[in-house]
């Protein structure tokens, strides 16, 4: 497995592969890898000759300094995990390599980046779009792989790729969960074992909400019940639960196979998200 910290040698390596007509899959991550990330690598390996995993904790997508500072960084363990699943190359750049100077570019995705995560994390999706654009330009992959766990992020990136004419096929990989049902997340590393049990309340809330909605309860009534369920636990705070259209993420009052439940909240100071398709 090749490891690159700089753009220039990575580009040279990829150009050689492209000259051999080999296809390239990109899996962008922020490291602290878990089985969810490894599923993305496996998906890429199935469809491409060469898989590149980027590991970069992108400062411009953090609206909370504490979250950025506390984000787990486990590069050695990440390298070891990636070598077990046949990843071909890692791109782990420094901040200076990715941002020679502070960027003044800002992205606006209309309503898509103002709601849900966008409402609670202002500027987040602009930072995501900036770093993903850079990664797409550096790697120029044939395909790129993302998790359904960050459903809104996937929609933002799909819009970015569509409007900027990136010739890259995007794939969304289903959420990988712990045996308990907890959605795998790098941020789970910041939770104690008792807090991991508490964090399950978000997945359980999604399951409860889905069941209630399918029985005909109103979204308003379901939101109240979910808030009560979450906040019955000490140190748990619900930020939102929303039923939304899978196409544009506009909140929906009516359940259909084209809607999705999205939830976000805190256990202590760790912010977690999860979602569940209504299909
Ligand atoms: P992150 O390192 O958190 O930025 O995530 C990198 C990629 O892995 C994103 O496309 C995420 O959606 C995806 N991902 C994170 N957690 C999971 C999971 N539990 N299952 C599937 N994909 C995931």
GROMACS .gro file of C-alpha atoms and ligand atoms in nm:
model
  302
    1UNK     CA    1   0.000   0.000   0.000
    2UNK     CA    2   0.133   0.341  -0.100
    3UNK     CA    3   0.110   0.630   0.144
    4UNK     CA    4   0.119   0.990   0.023
    5UNK     CA    5   0.126   1.310   0.225
    6UNK     CA    6   0.178   1.536  -0.074
    7UNK     CA    7  -0.030   1.608  -0.382
    8UNK     CA    8   0.246   1.603  -0.644
    9UNK     CA    9   0.371   1.244  -0.594
   10UNK     CA   10   0.011   1.122  -0.560
   11UNK     CA   11  -0.078   1.283  -0.894
   12UNK     CA   12   0.228   1.124  -1.058
   13UNK     CA   13   0.135   0.780  -0.919
   14UNK     CA   14  -0.227   0.816  -1.040
   15UNK     CA   15  -0.122   0.942  -1.383
   16UNK     CA   16   0.088   0.629  -1.432
   17UNK     CA   17  -0.214   0.415  -1.343
   18UNK     CA   18  -0.442   0.609  -1.576
   19UNK     CA   19  -0.196   0.561  -1.863
   20UNK     CA   20  -0.241   0.187  -1.806
   21UNK     CA   21  -0.619   0.237  -1.847
   22UNK     CA   22  -0.675   0.142  -1.482
   23UNK     CA   23  -0.987   0.277  -1.309
   24UNK     CA   24  -0.963   0.463  -0.980
   25UNK     CA   25  -1.206   0.465  -0.685
   26UNK     CA   26  -1.184   0.731  -0.414
   27UNK     CA   27  -1.304   0.692  -0.055
   28UNK     CA   28  -1.280   1.026   0.131
   29UNK     CA   29  -1.262   0.995   0.511
   30UNK     CA   30  -1.150   1.183   0.817
   31UNK     CA   31  -0.976   0.875   0.958
   32UNK     CA   32  -1.041   0.703   1.293
   33UNK     CA   33  -1.160   0.428   1.066
   34UNK     CA   34  -1.421   0.165   1.153
   35UNK     CA   35  -1.609  -0.109   0.968
   36UNK     CA   36  -1.835   0.149   0.801
   37UNK     CA   37  -1.537   0.304   0.628
   38UNK     CA   38  -1.403  -0.039   0.537
   39UNK     CA   39  -1.732  -0.120   0.360
   40UNK     CA   40  -1.672   0.182   0.137
   41UNK     CA   41  -1.325   0.051   0.055
   42UNK     CA   42  -1.472  -0.291  -0.027
   43UNK     CA   43  -1.736  -0.132  -0.250
   44UNK     CA   44  -1.465   0.061  -0.434
   45UNK     CA   45  -1.244  -0.247  -0.470
   46UNK     CA   46  -1.530  -0.434  -0.639
   47UNK     CA   47  -1.576  -0.170  -0.907
   48UNK     CA   48  -1.229  -0.024  -0.964
   49UNK     CA   49  -0.877  -0.144  -1.033
   50UNK     CA   50  -0.724   0.088  -0.776
   51UNK     CA   51  -0.868   0.231  -0.453
   52UNK     CA   52  -0.744   0.550  -0.289
   53UNK     CA   53  -0.854   0.634   0.065
   54UNK     CA   54  -0.804   0.992   0.178
   55UNK     CA   55  -0.762   1.060   0.548
   56UNK     CA   56  -0.793   1.424   0.632
   57UNK     CA   57  -0.966   1.603   0.920
   58UNK     CA   58  -1.081   1.903   0.723
   59UNK     CA   59  -1.086   2.213   0.946
   60UNK     CA   60  -1.315   2.419   0.719
   61UNK     CA   61  -1.609   2.185   0.776
   62UNK     CA   62  -1.597   2.219   1.156
   63UNK     CA   63  -1.807   2.500   1.294
   64UNK     CA   64  -1.714   2.399   1.649
   65UNK     CA   65  -1.350   2.436   1.755
   66UNK     CA   66  -1.382   2.188   2.039
   67UNK     CA   67  -1.525   1.923   1.803
   68UNK     CA   68  -1.227   1.974   1.567
   69UNK     CA   69  -0.971   1.953   1.847
   70UNK     CA   70  -1.128   1.645   2.000
   71UNK     CA   71  -1.185   1.463   1.670
   72UNK     CA   72  -1.008   1.125   1.706
   73UNK     CA   73  -0.685   1.088   1.507
   74UNK     CA   74  -0.552   0.731   1.479
   75UNK     CA   75  -0.339   0.727   1.162
   76UNK     CA   76  -0.128   0.420   1.249
   77UNK     CA   77  -0.433   0.209   1.329
   78UNK     CA   78  -0.604   0.341   1.014
   79UNK     CA   79  -0.310   0.235   0.797
   80UNK     CA   80  -0.317  -0.112   0.957
   81UNK     CA   81  -0.693  -0.148   0.892
   82UNK     CA   82  -0.668  -0.029   0.533
   83UNK     CA   83  -0.393  -0.278   0.455
   84UNK     CA   84  -0.623  -0.565   0.567
   85UNK     CA   85  -0.892  -0.476   0.311
   86UNK     CA   86  -0.665  -0.430   0.011
   87UNK     CA   87  -0.668  -0.051  -0.015
   88UNK     CA   88  -0.403   0.050  -0.270
   89UNK     CA   89  -0.312   0.400  -0.162
   90UNK     CA   90  -0.366   0.642   0.123
   91UNK     CA   91  -0.362   1.018   0.086
   92UNK     CA   92  -0.308   1.178   0.426
   93UNK     CA   93  -0.217   1.542   0.361
   94UNK     CA   94  -0.128   1.817   0.609
   95UNK     CA   95  -0.338   2.133   0.642
   96UNK     CA   96  -0.070   2.327   0.459
   97UNK     CA   97  -0.085   2.086   0.165
   98UNK     CA   98  -0.464   2.121   0.136
   99UNK     CA   99  -0.490   2.493   0.215
  100UNK     CA  100  -0.185   2.690   0.101
  101UNK     CA  101  -0.374   2.993   0.223
  102UNK     CA  102  -0.706   3.040   0.400
  103UNK     CA  103  -0.975   2.985   0.139
  104UNK     CA  104  -1.225   3.257   0.064
  105UNK     CA  105  -1.441   3.030  -0.150
  106UNK     CA  106  -1.791   2.967  -0.016
  107UNK     CA  107  -2.052   2.731  -0.154
  108UNK     CA  108  -2.427   2.786  -0.146
  109UNK     CA  109  -2.656   2.492  -0.215
  110UNK     CA  110  -2.986   2.678  -0.191
  111UNK     CA  111  -3.219   2.524   0.066
  112UNK     CA  112  -3.021   2.198   0.083
  113UNK     CA  113  -2.744   2.336   0.305
  114UNK     CA  114  -2.967   2.552   0.525
  115UNK     CA  115  -3.182   2.278   0.678
  116UNK     CA  116  -3.113   1.986   0.916
  117UNK     CA  117  -2.733   1.964   0.961
  118UNK     CA  118  -2.694   2.297   0.781
  119UNK     CA  119  -2.916   2.474   1.031
  120UNK     CA  120  -2.720   2.346   1.330
  121UNK     CA  121  -2.375   2.352   1.169
  122UNK     CA  122  -2.355   2.676   0.970
  123UNK     CA  123  -2.081   2.667   0.707
  124UNK     CA  124  -2.034   2.292   0.745
  125UNK     CA  125  -2.144   2.194   0.395
  126UNK     CA  126  -1.946   2.476   0.234
  127UNK     CA  127  -1.634   2.329   0.397
  128UNK     CA  128  -1.731   1.978   0.288
  129UNK     CA  129  -1.785   2.095  -0.070
  130UNK     CA  130  -1.452   2.275  -0.069
  131UNK     CA  131  -1.249   1.978   0.048
  132UNK     CA  132  -1.436   1.727  -0.169
  133UNK     CA  133  -1.380   1.950  -0.475
  134UNK     CA  134  -1.009   1.958  -0.394
  135UNK     CA  135  -0.998   1.579  -0.349
  136UNK     CA  136  -1.190   1.523  -0.674
  137UNK     CA  137  -0.945   1.750  -0.857
  138UNK     CA  138  -0.638   1.589  -0.703
  139UNK     CA  139  -0.742   1.225  -0.748
  140UNK     CA  140  -0.974   1.257  -1.051
  141UNK     CA  141  -1.132   0.924  -0.968
  142UNK     CA  142  -1.372   0.734  -1.194
  143UNK     CA  143  -1.593   0.666  -0.892
  144UNK     CA  144  -1.623   0.799  -0.537
  145UNK     CA  145  -1.787   0.630  -0.239
  146UNK     CA  146  -1.980   0.782   0.050
  147UNK     CA  147  -2.191   0.648   0.336
  148UNK     CA  148  -2.567   0.678   0.370
  149UNK     CA  149  -2.491   0.767   0.733
  150UNK     CA  150  -2.423   1.124   0.613
  151UNK     CA  151  -2.729   1.134   0.392
  152UNK     CA  152  -2.747   1.512   0.355
  153UNK     CA  153  -2.374   1.529   0.281
  154UNK     CA  154  -2.425   1.282  -0.002
  155UNK     CA  155  -2.701   1.501  -0.148
  156UNK     CA  156  -2.475   1.808  -0.126
  157UNK     CA  157  -2.188   1.624  -0.297
  158UNK     CA  158  -2.421   1.490  -0.567
  159UNK     CA  159  -2.533   1.850  -0.640
  160UNK     CA  160  -2.173   1.968  -0.638
  161UNK     CA  161  -2.064   1.697  -0.884
  162UNK     CA  162  -2.367   1.756  -1.104
  163UNK     CA  163  -2.338   2.135  -1.124
  164UNK     CA  164  -1.958   2.147  -1.157
  165UNK     CA  165  -1.966   1.868  -1.418
  166UNK     CA  166  -1.729   1.638  -1.231
  167UNK     CA  167  -1.711   1.325  -1.446
  168UNK     CA  168  -1.727   1.098  -1.142
  169UNK     CA  169  -1.980   0.827  -1.063
  170UNK     CA  170  -2.098   0.860  -0.703
  171UNK     CA  171  -2.208   0.571  -0.483
  172UNK     CA  172  -2.387   0.570  -0.148
  173UNK     CA  173  -2.320   0.270   0.077
  174UNK     CA  174  -2.576   0.158   0.343
  175UNK     CA  175  -2.511   0.240   0.710
  176UNK     CA  176  -2.297  -0.013   0.896
  177UNK     CA  177  -2.413  -0.062   1.255
  178UNK     CA  178  -2.274  -0.221   1.570
  179UNK     CA  179  -2.452  -0.546   1.670
  180UNK     CA  180  -2.653  -0.326   1.913
  181UNK     CA  181  -2.782  -0.113   1.625
  182UNK     CA  182  -2.565   0.191   1.701
  183UNK     CA  183  -2.452   0.349   1.373
  184UNK     CA  184  -2.074   0.321   1.352
  185UNK     CA  185  -1.905   0.659   1.377
  186UNK     CA  186  -1.555   0.785   1.449
  187UNK     CA  187  -1.710   1.000   1.719
  188UNK     CA  188  -1.823   0.685   1.905
  189UNK     CA  189  -1.458   0.654   2.012
  190UNK     CA  190  -1.522   0.953   2.237
  191UNK     CA  191  -1.806   0.773   2.419
  192UNK     CA  192  -1.766   0.563   2.733
  193UNK     CA  193  -1.936   0.222   2.727
  194UNK     CA  194  -2.236   0.352   2.928
  195UNK     CA  195  -2.261   0.649   2.691
  196UNK     CA  196  -2.261   0.413   2.390
  197UNK     CA  197  -2.568   0.248   2.539
  198UNK     CA  198  -2.728   0.589   2.584
  199UNK     CA  199  -2.640   0.682   2.225
  200UNK     CA  200  -2.857   0.394   2.108
  201UNK     CA  201  -3.156   0.611   2.194
  202UNK     CA  202  -3.118   0.785   1.858
  203UNK     CA  203  -3.148   0.462   1.658
  204UNK     CA  204  -3.429   0.340   1.882
  205UNK     CA  205  -3.604   0.674   1.831
  206UNK     CA  206  -3.582   0.630   1.454
  207UNK     CA  207  -3.733   0.282   1.481
  208UNK     CA  208  -4.009   0.409   1.711
  209UNK     CA  209  -4.080   0.707   1.488
  210UNK     CA  210  -4.102   0.488   1.179
  211UNK     CA  211  -4.346   0.254   1.349
  212UNK     CA  212  -4.564   0.537   1.480
  213UNK     CA  213  -4.570   0.716   1.145
  214UNK     CA  214  -4.663   0.396   0.964
  215UNK     CA  215  -4.949   0.354   1.213
  216UNK     CA  216  -5.073   0.696   1.109
  217UNK     CA  217  -4.948   0.926   1.387
  218UNK     CA  218  -4.872   1.284   1.282
  219UNK     CA  219  -4.512   1.400   1.243
  220UNK     CA  220  -4.574   1.664   1.512
  221UNK     CA  221  -4.689   1.403   1.767
  222UNK     CA  222  -4.397   1.175   1.679
  223UNK     CA  223  -4.145   1.458   1.725
  224UNK     CA  224  -4.278   1.525   2.076
  225UNK     CA  225  -4.253   1.156   2.170
  226UNK     CA  226  -3.899   1.128   2.036
  227UNK     CA  227  -3.789   1.437   2.226
  228UNK     CA  228  -3.937   1.294   2.548
  229UNK     CA  229  -3.770   0.958   2.486
  230UNK     CA  230  -3.426   1.109   2.424
  231UNK     CA  231  -3.432   1.366   2.697
  232UNK     CA  232  -3.554   1.118   2.959
  233UNK     CA  233  -3.187   1.013   2.960
  234UNK     CA  234  -2.940   1.231   3.152
  235UNK     CA  235  -2.689   1.417   2.933
  236UNK     CA  236  -2.879   1.338   2.612
  237UNK     CA  237  -3.005   1.626   2.401
  238UNK     CA  238  -3.208   1.595   2.084
  239UNK     CA  239  -3.123   1.852   1.818
  240UNK     CA  240  -3.377   1.743   1.556
  241UNK     CA  241  -3.577   1.455   1.422
  242UNK     CA  242  -3.727   1.518   1.081
  243UNK     CA  243  -3.917   1.329   0.817
  244UNK     CA  244  -3.788   1.453   0.482
  245UNK     CA  245  -3.812   1.393   0.110
  246UNK     CA  246  -3.518   1.175  -0.003
  247UNK     CA  247  -3.467   1.386  -0.315
  248UNK     CA  248  -3.435   1.739  -0.175
  249UNK     CA  249  -3.457   1.681   0.204
  250UNK     CA  250  -3.750   1.922   0.233
  251UNK     CA  251  -3.948   1.831   0.549
  252UNK     CA  252  -4.248   1.615   0.471
  253UNK     CA  253  -4.573   1.564   0.660
  254UNK     CA  254  -4.664   1.247   0.475
  255UNK     CA  255  -4.491   0.913   0.487
  256UNK     CA  256  -4.399   0.752   0.158
  257UNK     CA  257  -4.127   0.523   0.030
  258UNK     CA  258  -3.950   0.839  -0.087
  259UNK     CA  259  -3.906   0.980   0.264
  260UNK     CA  260  -3.634   0.939   0.523
  261UNK     CA  261  -3.616   1.001   0.898
  262UNK     CA  262  -3.307   1.194   1.009
  263UNK     CA  263  -3.198   1.251   1.366
  264UNK     CA  264  -2.918   1.442   1.541
  265UNK     CA  265  -2.833   1.499   1.901
  266UNK     CA  266  -2.575   1.499   2.174
  267UNK     CA  267  -2.460   1.247   2.430
  268UNK     CA  268  -2.258   1.465   2.665
  269UNK     CA  269  -2.054   1.683   2.429
  270UNK     CA  270  -2.040   1.429   2.146
  271UNK     CA  271  -2.270   1.508   1.856
  272UNK     CA  272  -2.417   1.210   1.670
  273UNK     CA  273  -2.638   1.166   1.363
  274UNK     CA  274  -2.834   0.874   1.221
  275UNK     CA  275  -3.112   0.812   0.970
  276UNK     CA  276  -3.360   0.554   0.851
  277UNK     CA  277  -3.525   0.522   0.511
  278UNK     CA  278  -3.903   0.486   0.526
  279UNK     CA  279  -3.911   0.240   0.233
  280LIG     P1  280  -1.606   1.041   0.799
  280LIG     O1  281  -1.469   0.983   0.821
  280LIG     O2  282  -1.693   1.038   0.921
  280LIG     O3  283  -1.602   1.174   0.729
  280LIG     O4  284  -1.677   0.944   0.698
  280LIG     C1  285  -1.619   0.910   0.576
  280LIG     C2  286  -1.720   0.839   0.493
  280LIG     O5  287  -1.761   0.718   0.560
  280LIG     C3  288  -1.849   0.921   0.472
  280LIG     O6  289  -1.893   0.905   0.339
  280LIG     C4  290  -1.944   0.859   0.569
  280LIG     O7  291  -2.079   0.872   0.532
  280LIG     C5  292  -1.901   0.714   0.568
  280LIG     N1  293  -1.944   0.647   0.691
  280LIG     C6  294  -1.924   0.690   0.818
  280LIG     N2  295  -1.984   0.606   0.905
  280LIG     C7  296  -2.043   0.510   0.832
  280LIG     C8  297  -2.122   0.396   0.865
  280LIG     N3  298  -2.152   0.365   0.989
  280LIG     N4  299  -2.167   0.319   0.763
  280LIG     C9  300  -2.139   0.353   0.633
  280LIG     N5  301  -2.065   0.457   0.597
  280LIG    C10  302  -2.019   0.536   0.694
   0.00000   0.00000   0.00000
